[in-house]
mmCIF file of C-alpha atoms in Angstrom:
data_model
loop_
_atom_site.group_PDB
_atom_site.id
_atom_site.type_symbol
_atom_site.label_atom_id
_atom_site.label_comp_id
_atom_site.label_asym_id
_atom_site.label_seq_id
_atom_site.Cartn_x
_atom_site.Cartn_y
_atom_site.Cartn_z
ATOM 1 C CA MET A 1 -2.119 10.952 -35.999
ATOM 2 C CA THR A 2 -5.672 12.934 -34.465
ATOM 3 C CA THR A 3 -8.144 11.456 -36.163
ATOM 4 C CA ARG A 4 -10.382 8.333 -35.204
ATOM 5 C CA GLU A 5 -7.023 6.201 -34.904
ATOM 6 C CA GLY A 6 -5.216 8.083 -32.605
ATOM 7 C CA THR A 7 -7.860 9.925 -30.526
ATOM 8 C CA ARG A 8 -8.136 6.109 -28.500
ATOM 9 C CA THR A 9 -5.264 6.226 -26.311
ATOM 10 C CA GLY A 10 -7.676 8.039 -24.253
ATOM 11 C CA HIS A 11 -10.455 6.459 -24.109
ATOM 12 C CA GLY A 12 -12.359 3.125 -22.288
ATOM 13 C CA PHE A 13 -9.451 1.846 -20.146
ATOM 14 C CA GLY A 14 -7.105 4.396 -21.933
ATOM 15 C CA ARG A 15 -8.966 6.480 -19.462
ATOM 16 C CA VAL A 16 -7.613 4.885 -16.280
ATOM 17 C CA LEU A 17 -3.786 4.821 -18.223
ATOM 18 C CA VAL A 18 -4.813 8.937 -18.473
ATOM 19 C CA PHE A 19 -5.326 9.512 -15.105
ATOM 20 C CA VAL A 20 -2.931 7.401 -13.529
ATOM 21 C CA TYR A 21 -0.522 9.950 -16.161
ATOM 22 C CA GLY A 22 -1.909 12.602 -14.896
ATOM 23 C CA ILE A 23 -1.573 11.761 -10.808
ATOM 24 C CA PHE A 24 1.785 10.812 -11.484
ATOM 25 C CA ALA A 25 2.214 14.503 -13.642
ATOM 26 C CA LEU A 26 1.440 16.363 -10.438
ATOM 27 C CA ALA A 27 3.277 13.986 -7.995
ATOM 28 C CA ALA A 28 6.720 14.554 -10.257
ATOM 29 C CA THR A 29 6.096 18.245 -10.779
ATOM 30 C CA GLY A 30 5.644 18.393 -6.838
ATOM 31 C CA ARG A 31 8.297 16.632 -5.998
ATOM 32 C CA SER A 32 10.953 18.077 -8.212
ATOM 33 C CA SER A 33 9.968 21.670 -7.411
ATOM 34 C CA VAL A 34 9.290 21.816 -3.679
ATOM 35 C CA GLN A 35 13.668 19.775 -3.939
ATOM 36 C CA LEU A 36 14.886 22.435 -6.881
ATOM 37 C CA LEU A 37 13.564 25.263 -4.982
ATOM 38 C CA THR A 38 13.999 24.109 -0.866
ATOM 39 C CA LYS A 39 17.758 22.440 -1.622
ATOM 40 C CA ALA A 40 18.799 21.903 -4.951
ATOM 41 C CA SER A 41 23.066 21.885 -3.688
ATOM 42 C CA ASP A 42 22.350 19.107 -1.595
ATOM 43 C CA ALA A 43 21.722 17.013 -4.214
ATOM 44 C CA PRO A 44 22.142 18.185 -7.743
ATOM 45 C CA LEU A 45 21.321 14.095 -9.364
ATOM 46 C CA PRO A 46 18.559 12.833 -8.075
ATOM 47 C CA TYR A 47 16.712 16.257 -8.326
ATOM 48 C CA THR A 48 17.799 17.274 -12.176
ATOM 49 C CA LEU A 49 15.969 13.827 -12.669
ATOM 50 C CA SER A 50 13.639 14.010 -10.751
ATOM 51 C CA ALA A 51 12.553 17.359 -12.705
ATOM 52 C CA VAL A 52 13.305 15.055 -15.936
ATOM 53 C CA ALA A 53 10.504 12.207 -14.932
ATOM 54 C CA ALA A 54 8.085 15.434 -14.212
ATOM 55 C CA VAL A 55 8.748 16.465 -18.027
ATOM 56 C CA VAL A 56 8.238 12.601 -19.603
ATOM 57 C CA TYR A 57 5.021 12.387 -17.325
ATOM 58 C CA ILE A 58 3.330 15.635 -18.260
ATOM 59 C CA VAL A 59 4.200 14.928 -22.206
ATOM 60 C CA ALA A 60 2.998 11.465 -21.556
ATOM 61 C CA THR A 61 -0.326 12.312 -20.306
ATOM 62 C CA TYR A 62 -0.694 14.666 -22.952
ATOM 63 C CA ALA A 63 0.396 12.832 -25.403
ATOM 64 C CA LEU A 64 -2.597 9.563 -24.081
ATOM 65 C CA ALA A 65 -5.419 12.487 -23.654
ATOM 66 C CA THR A 66 -4.972 13.807 -26.746
ATOM 67 C CA GLY A 67 -4.701 10.663 -28.824
ATOM 68 C CA ARG A 68 -1.259 11.573 -29.906
ATOM 69 C CA ARG A 69 0.537 7.746 -30.281
ATOM 70 C CA GLY A 70 3.886 8.629 -31.397
ATOM 71 C CA LEU A 71 4.566 11.369 -28.424
ATOM 72 C CA ALA A 72 2.924 8.581 -26.026
ATOM 73 C CA LEU A 73 4.802 5.886 -27.859
ATOM 74 C CA ALA A 74 7.856 8.101 -27.236
ATOM 75 C CA THR A 75 7.510 9.066 -23.848
ATOM 76 C CA VAL A 76 6.215 5.841 -22.034
ATOM 77 C CA GLY A 77 9.497 3.813 -23.667
ATOM 78 C CA LEU A 78 11.187 7.063 -22.478
ATOM 79 C CA GLU A 79 10.001 6.681 -18.986
ATOM 80 C CA LEU A 80 10.467 2.828 -18.841
ATOM 81 C CA ALA A 81 14.447 3.051 -19.788
ATOM 82 C CA GLY A 82 13.792 6.218 -17.335
ATOM 83 C CA VAL A 83 12.996 3.645 -14.424
ATOM 84 C CA LEU A 84 15.153 1.273 -15.610
ATOM 85 C CA VAL A 85 18.057 2.857 -15.315
ATOM 86 C CA VAL A 86 17.466 5.250 -12.718
ATOM 87 C CA GLY A 87 16.546 1.936 -11.333
ATOM 88 C CA LEU A 88 19.562 -0.245 -11.586
ATOM 89 C CA THR A 89 22.134 2.816 -11.059
ATOM 90 C CA SER A 90 20.427 3.871 -7.226
ATOM 91 C CA LEU A 91 21.121 0.427 -6.821
ATOM 92 C CA VAL A 92 24.924 0.066 -7.388
ATOM 93 C CA TRP A 93 25.870 3.650 -6.942
ATOM 94 C CA PRO A 94 23.681 4.762 -4.069
ATOM 95 C CA GLN A 95 25.766 7.710 -3.302
ATOM 96 C CA ASP A 96 25.213 8.789 -5.888
ATOM 97 C CA TYR A 97 21.337 9.771 -5.384
ATOM 98 C CA PRO A 98 21.869 11.358 -1.415
ATOM 99 C CA ASP A 99 17.231 11.670 -1.782
ATOM 100 C CA ALA A 100 15.234 9.486 -3.775
ATOM 101 C CA THR A 101 13.933 10.321 -7.006
ATOM 102 C CA VAL A 102 10.898 8.766 -8.543
ATOM 103 C CA TRP A 103 12.607 5.787 -9.895
ATOM 104 C CA SER A 104 14.871 5.306 -7.290
ATOM 105 C CA ASP A 105 14.520 1.326 -6.667
ATOM 106 C CA PHE A 106 12.825 0.917 -9.202
ATOM 107 C CA GLY A 107 10.134 3.718 -7.672
ATOM 108 C CA ASN A 108 9.619 1.302 -4.605
ATOM 109 C CA GLY A 109 9.127 4.353 -2.883
ATOM 110 C CA TYR A 110 5.429 4.387 -4.573
ATOM 111 C CA GLY A 111 5.167 0.869 -4.280
ATOM 112 C CA TYR A 112 6.852 0.181 -8.166
ATOM 113 C CA VAL A 113 3.470 2.110 -9.891
ATOM 114 C CA PRO A 114 6.933 3.872 -11.914
ATOM 115 C CA LEU A 115 8.009 0.073 -12.551
ATOM 116 C CA VAL A 116 4.426 -0.709 -14.087
ATOM 117 C CA LEU A 117 3.424 2.312 -15.969
ATOM 118 C CA PRO A 118 5.636 2.483 -18.126
ATOM 119 C CA MET A 119 4.715 -1.393 -19.391
ATOM 120 C CA VAL A 120 1.108 -1.189 -18.899
ATOM 121 C CA GLY A 121 1.042 2.306 -21.119
ATOM 122 C CA LEU A 122 3.134 -0.107 -23.623
ATOM 123 C CA TRP A 123 1.264 -2.664 -23.611
ATOM 124 C CA TRP A 124 -1.600 -0.559 -24.278
ATOM 125 C CA LEU A 125 -0.660 1.649 -26.694
ATOM 126 C CA LEU A 126 1.012 -1.014 -28.684
ATOM 127 C CA ARG A 127 -2.143 -3.333 -28.189
ATOM 128 C CA GLY A 128 -4.581 -1.056 -29.078
ATOM 129 C CA SER A 129 -2.797 -0.152 -32.438
ATOM 130 C CA ARG A 130 -3.588 -4.027 -34.198
ATOM 131 C CA THR A 131 -6.970 -3.851 -32.268
ATOM 132 C CA PRO A 132 -9.472 -3.936 -34.708
ATOM 133 C CA ASP A 133 -12.343 -1.004 -34.704
ATOM 134 C CA ARG A 134 -15.455 -2.416 -33.956
ATOM 135 C CA ASP A 135 -13.854 -4.747 -30.206
ATOM 136 C CA VAL A 136 -12.763 -0.152 -29.866
ATOM 137 C CA ALA A 137 -15.555 0.993 -29.327
ATOM 138 C CA ASN A 138 -16.899 -1.667 -27.170
ATOM 139 C CA ARG A 139 -14.594 -1.228 -25.064
ATOM 140 C CA MET B 1 -6.062 15.015 11.987
ATOM 141 C CA ARG B 2 -6.544 10.771 12.241
ATOM 142 C CA THR B 3 -10.199 10.506 12.728
ATOM 143 C CA ILE B 4 -10.487 12.320 9.966
ATOM 144 C CA GLN B 5 -8.042 10.142 8.515
ATOM 145 C CA VAL B 6 -9.807 6.920 9.593
ATOM 146 C CA ILE B 7 -13.023 8.107 8.262
ATOM 147 C CA VAL B 8 -12.040 9.087 4.915
ATOM 148 C CA THR B 9 -9.463 5.907 4.589
ATOM 149 C CA ALA B 10 -12.723 4.151 5.551
ATOM 150 C CA ALA B 11 -15.432 5.447 3.324
ATOM 151 C CA CYS B 12 -12.370 5.597 0.214
ATOM 152 C CA LEU B 13 -11.341 1.586 0.685
ATOM 153 C CA LEU B 14 -16.213 1.218 0.968
ATOM 154 C CA SER B 15 -16.083 3.413 -2.266
ATOM 155 C CA ALA B 16 -13.441 1.043 -4.213
ATOM 156 C CA LEU B 17 -15.658 -2.023 -2.954
ATOM 157 C CA TRP B 18 -18.475 -0.631 -4.738
ATOM 158 C CA ILE B 19 -16.966 0.779 -7.496
ATOM 159 C CA ALA B 20 -15.389 -2.435 -7.856
ATOM 160 C CA VAL B 21 -19.268 -3.983 -8.054
ATOM 161 C CA LEU B 22 -20.272 -1.729 -10.179
ATOM 162 C CA LEU B 23 -16.991 -2.829 -12.514
ATOM 163 C CA VAL B 24 -18.233 -5.847 -12.735
ATOM 164 C CA ARG B 25 -21.900 -5.688 -13.772
ATOM 165 C CA ASP B 26 -20.833 -2.750 -16.036
ATOM 166 C CA ARG B 27 -22.787 -0.210 -14.478
ATOM 167 C CA THR B 28 -22.026 3.369 -14.345
ATOM 168 C CA PRO B 29 -21.571 5.538 -10.283
ATOM 169 C CA ASP B 30 -25.267 5.701 -9.184
ATOM 170 C CA ARG B 31 -26.008 9.288 -7.562
ATOM 171 C CA ARG B 32 -25.125 7.683 -3.413
ATOM 172 C CA LEU B 33 -21.524 6.880 -4.925
ATOM 173 C CA LEU B 34 -21.143 10.389 -6.166
ATOM 174 C CA ASN B 35 -22.450 11.633 -2.640
ATOM 175 C CA VAL B 36 -19.885 9.447 -0.240
ATOM 176 C CA MET B 37 -17.290 10.900 -2.690
ATOM 177 C CA LEU B 38 -18.661 14.453 -1.725
ATOM 178 C CA GLY B 39 -18.654 14.007 1.793
ATOM 179 C CA VAL B 40 -14.936 12.636 1.067
ATOM 180 C CA GLU B 41 -14.174 15.632 -0.185
ATOM 181 C CA ILE B 42 -15.900 17.739 2.428
ATOM 182 C CA LEU B 43 -14.498 15.817 5.429
ATOM 183 C CA LEU B 44 -10.673 16.501 3.205
ATOM 184 C CA VAL B 45 -11.163 20.516 3.129
ATOM 185 C CA VAL B 46 -11.655 19.799 6.829
ATOM 186 C CA HIS B 47 -8.430 18.021 6.199
ATOM 187 C CA LEU B 48 -6.132 20.772 5.009
ATOM 188 C CA VAL B 49 -6.900 23.727 7.320
ATOM 189 C CA VAL B 50 -6.063 21.326 10.621
ATOM 190 C CA GLY B 51 -3.402 19.652 8.810
ATOM 191 C CA ILE B 52 -1.782 23.119 7.738
ATOM 192 C CA VAL B 53 -2.467 24.447 11.629
ATOM 193 C CA LYS B 54 -0.975 21.775 12.106
ATOM 194 C CA VAL B 55 2.471 21.825 10.341
ATOM 195 C CA THR B 56 2.984 25.725 11.164
ATOM 196 C CA ASP B 57 4.087 23.867 14.769
ATOM 197 C CA ALA B 58 6.138 21.079 13.553
ATOM 198 C CA PRO B 59 8.761 19.827 14.539
ATOM 199 C CA ALA B 60 11.979 20.507 12.727
ATOM 200 C CA GLY B 61 12.695 17.860 10.027
ATOM 201 C CA VAL B 62 9.641 18.274 8.567
ATOM 202 C CA SER B 63 9.480 19.060 5.245
ATOM 203 C CA VAL B 64 6.716 21.910 6.026
ATOM 204 C CA TRP B 65 6.605 22.053 1.823
ATOM 205 C CA GLU B 66 6.824 18.950 1.099
ATOM 206 C CA TYR B 67 3.463 18.713 3.859
ATOM 207 C CA VAL B 68 1.759 21.271 2.285
ATOM 208 C CA GLY B 69 2.151 20.135 -1.231
ATOM 209 C CA TYR B 70 0.608 16.699 -0.177
ATOM 210 C CA LEU B 71 -1.796 18.278 1.743
ATOM 211 C CA VAL B 72 -2.853 20.412 -1.211
ATOM 212 C CA GLY B 73 -2.555 17.198 -3.987
ATOM 213 C CA THR B 74 -4.740 15.153 -1.926
ATOM 214 C CA LEU B 75 -7.902 17.079 -2.529
ATOM 215 C CA LEU B 76 -7.328 17.210 -5.941
ATOM 216 C CA ILE B 77 -7.749 13.736 -6.407
ATOM 217 C CA VAL B 78 -11.534 13.686 -5.987
ATOM 218 C CA PRO B 79 -12.423 15.982 -7.754
ATOM 219 C CA ALA B 80 -10.122 15.279 -10.654
ATOM 220 C CA GLY B 81 -11.053 12.062 -10.850
ATOM 221 C CA VAL B 82 -14.753 12.396 -10.418
ATOM 222 C CA ILE B 83 -14.731 14.970 -14.180
ATOM 223 C CA TRP B 84 -12.460 12.979 -16.264
ATOM 224 C CA SER B 85 -14.845 10.475 -15.307
ATOM 225 C CA SER B 86 -17.500 11.504 -16.786
ATOM 226 C CA GLY B 87 -15.955 12.708 -19.574
ATOM 227 C CA GLU B 88 -16.974 8.991 -20.529
ATOM 228 C CA ARG B 89 -19.025 7.205 -18.921
ATOM 229 C CA THR B 90 -17.478 2.944 -19.841
ATOM 230 C CA ARG B 91 -16.533 0.793 -17.242
ATOM 231 C CA GLY B 92 -12.925 2.830 -18.518
ATOM 232 C CA GLY B 93 -14.289 6.026 -16.643
ATOM 233 C CA THR B 94 -15.504 4.142 -13.648
ATOM 234 C CA ALA B 95 -12.665 2.762 -12.535
ATOM 235 C CA VAL B 96 -11.032 6.293 -12.932
ATOM 236 C CA LEU B 97 -13.025 6.752 -9.789
ATOM 237 C CA LEU B 98 -11.525 3.736 -8.086
ATOM 238 C CA VAL B 99 -8.168 4.873 -9.179
ATOM 239 C CA ALA B 100 -8.737 8.112 -6.783
ATOM 240 C CA THR B 101 -10.627 6.135 -4.178
ATOM 241 C CA LEU B 102 -7.629 4.152 -3.695
ATOM 242 C CA VAL B 103 -4.779 7.475 -4.390
ATOM 243 C CA VAL B 104 -6.706 9.625 -1.521
ATOM 244 C CA PRO B 105 -5.776 6.469 1.614
ATOM 245 C CA PHE B 106 -1.935 6.440 0.321
ATOM 246 C CA MET B 107 -1.713 10.245 0.676
ATOM 247 C CA PHE B 108 -2.122 9.958 4.266
ATOM 248 C CA LEU B 109 0.548 6.797 4.593
ATOM 249 C CA ARG B 110 2.911 9.854 2.418
ATOM 250 C CA LEU B 111 1.737 12.361 5.112
ATOM 251 C CA SER B 112 2.774 10.032 7.972
ATOM 252 C CA ASP B 113 6.392 9.442 6.107
ATOM 253 C CA ILE B 114 6.531 13.553 5.339
ATOM 254 C CA TRP B 115 5.816 13.800 9.362
ATOM 255 C CA ALA B 116 8.327 11.322 11.474
ATOM 256 C CA GLY B 117 11.053 13.396 8.606
ATOM 257 C CA GLY B 118 11.326 10.208 6.110
ATOM 258 C CA ALA B 119 9.778 11.602 3.041
#
């Protein structure tokens, strides 16, 4: 897992992916800390979801950077499920979301990057596992 | 503050264009690009100071902590990008700089949103 097979997830294109995940980890952590520390009672559900998103981004960044492919797949999958479920429910039941989360409206507050990111992440993880060594070394 | 943001945005977009050229030609970042990014970072330090002074006088409804958080966050992006990029001198590493230069102007947009009370 942590040998060459695994460590590839953070190299080449993965290098960019780790950076973008890192930014989101930082952004989501900052956002949820501010929300929970200053106005937790205003909108408990969205703020809790923001915190969950922050944890998911942190673990995904760590997993991608250190080549833990299984953990990366699990967190990126969870991220995709999160953005889809929160995106859909925030449109159907907006009254349950008095304030926005990273994943609200499919992440349109962040240029839909939260929606696209897990798809790119899954593509990268699943594609990498099939690519022969030589190809990856050339990236 | 607006002036700094305009200058930094222009520098970032020009850098992004240059990085795109580097990516296409599969070159690693040159000295000049890194100097521009250093200049951007210095301006962002000034931006942070001006921003903090400005926020002490913020109209009601502006989320002060969020604003300061974004000011500090904006400061971290370029150094983080340069360090992370230098760890791997490949196309992927160079592309990290492209992301960094594009995120900085986006942070300015968020700052204006927060100032407008939107967040």
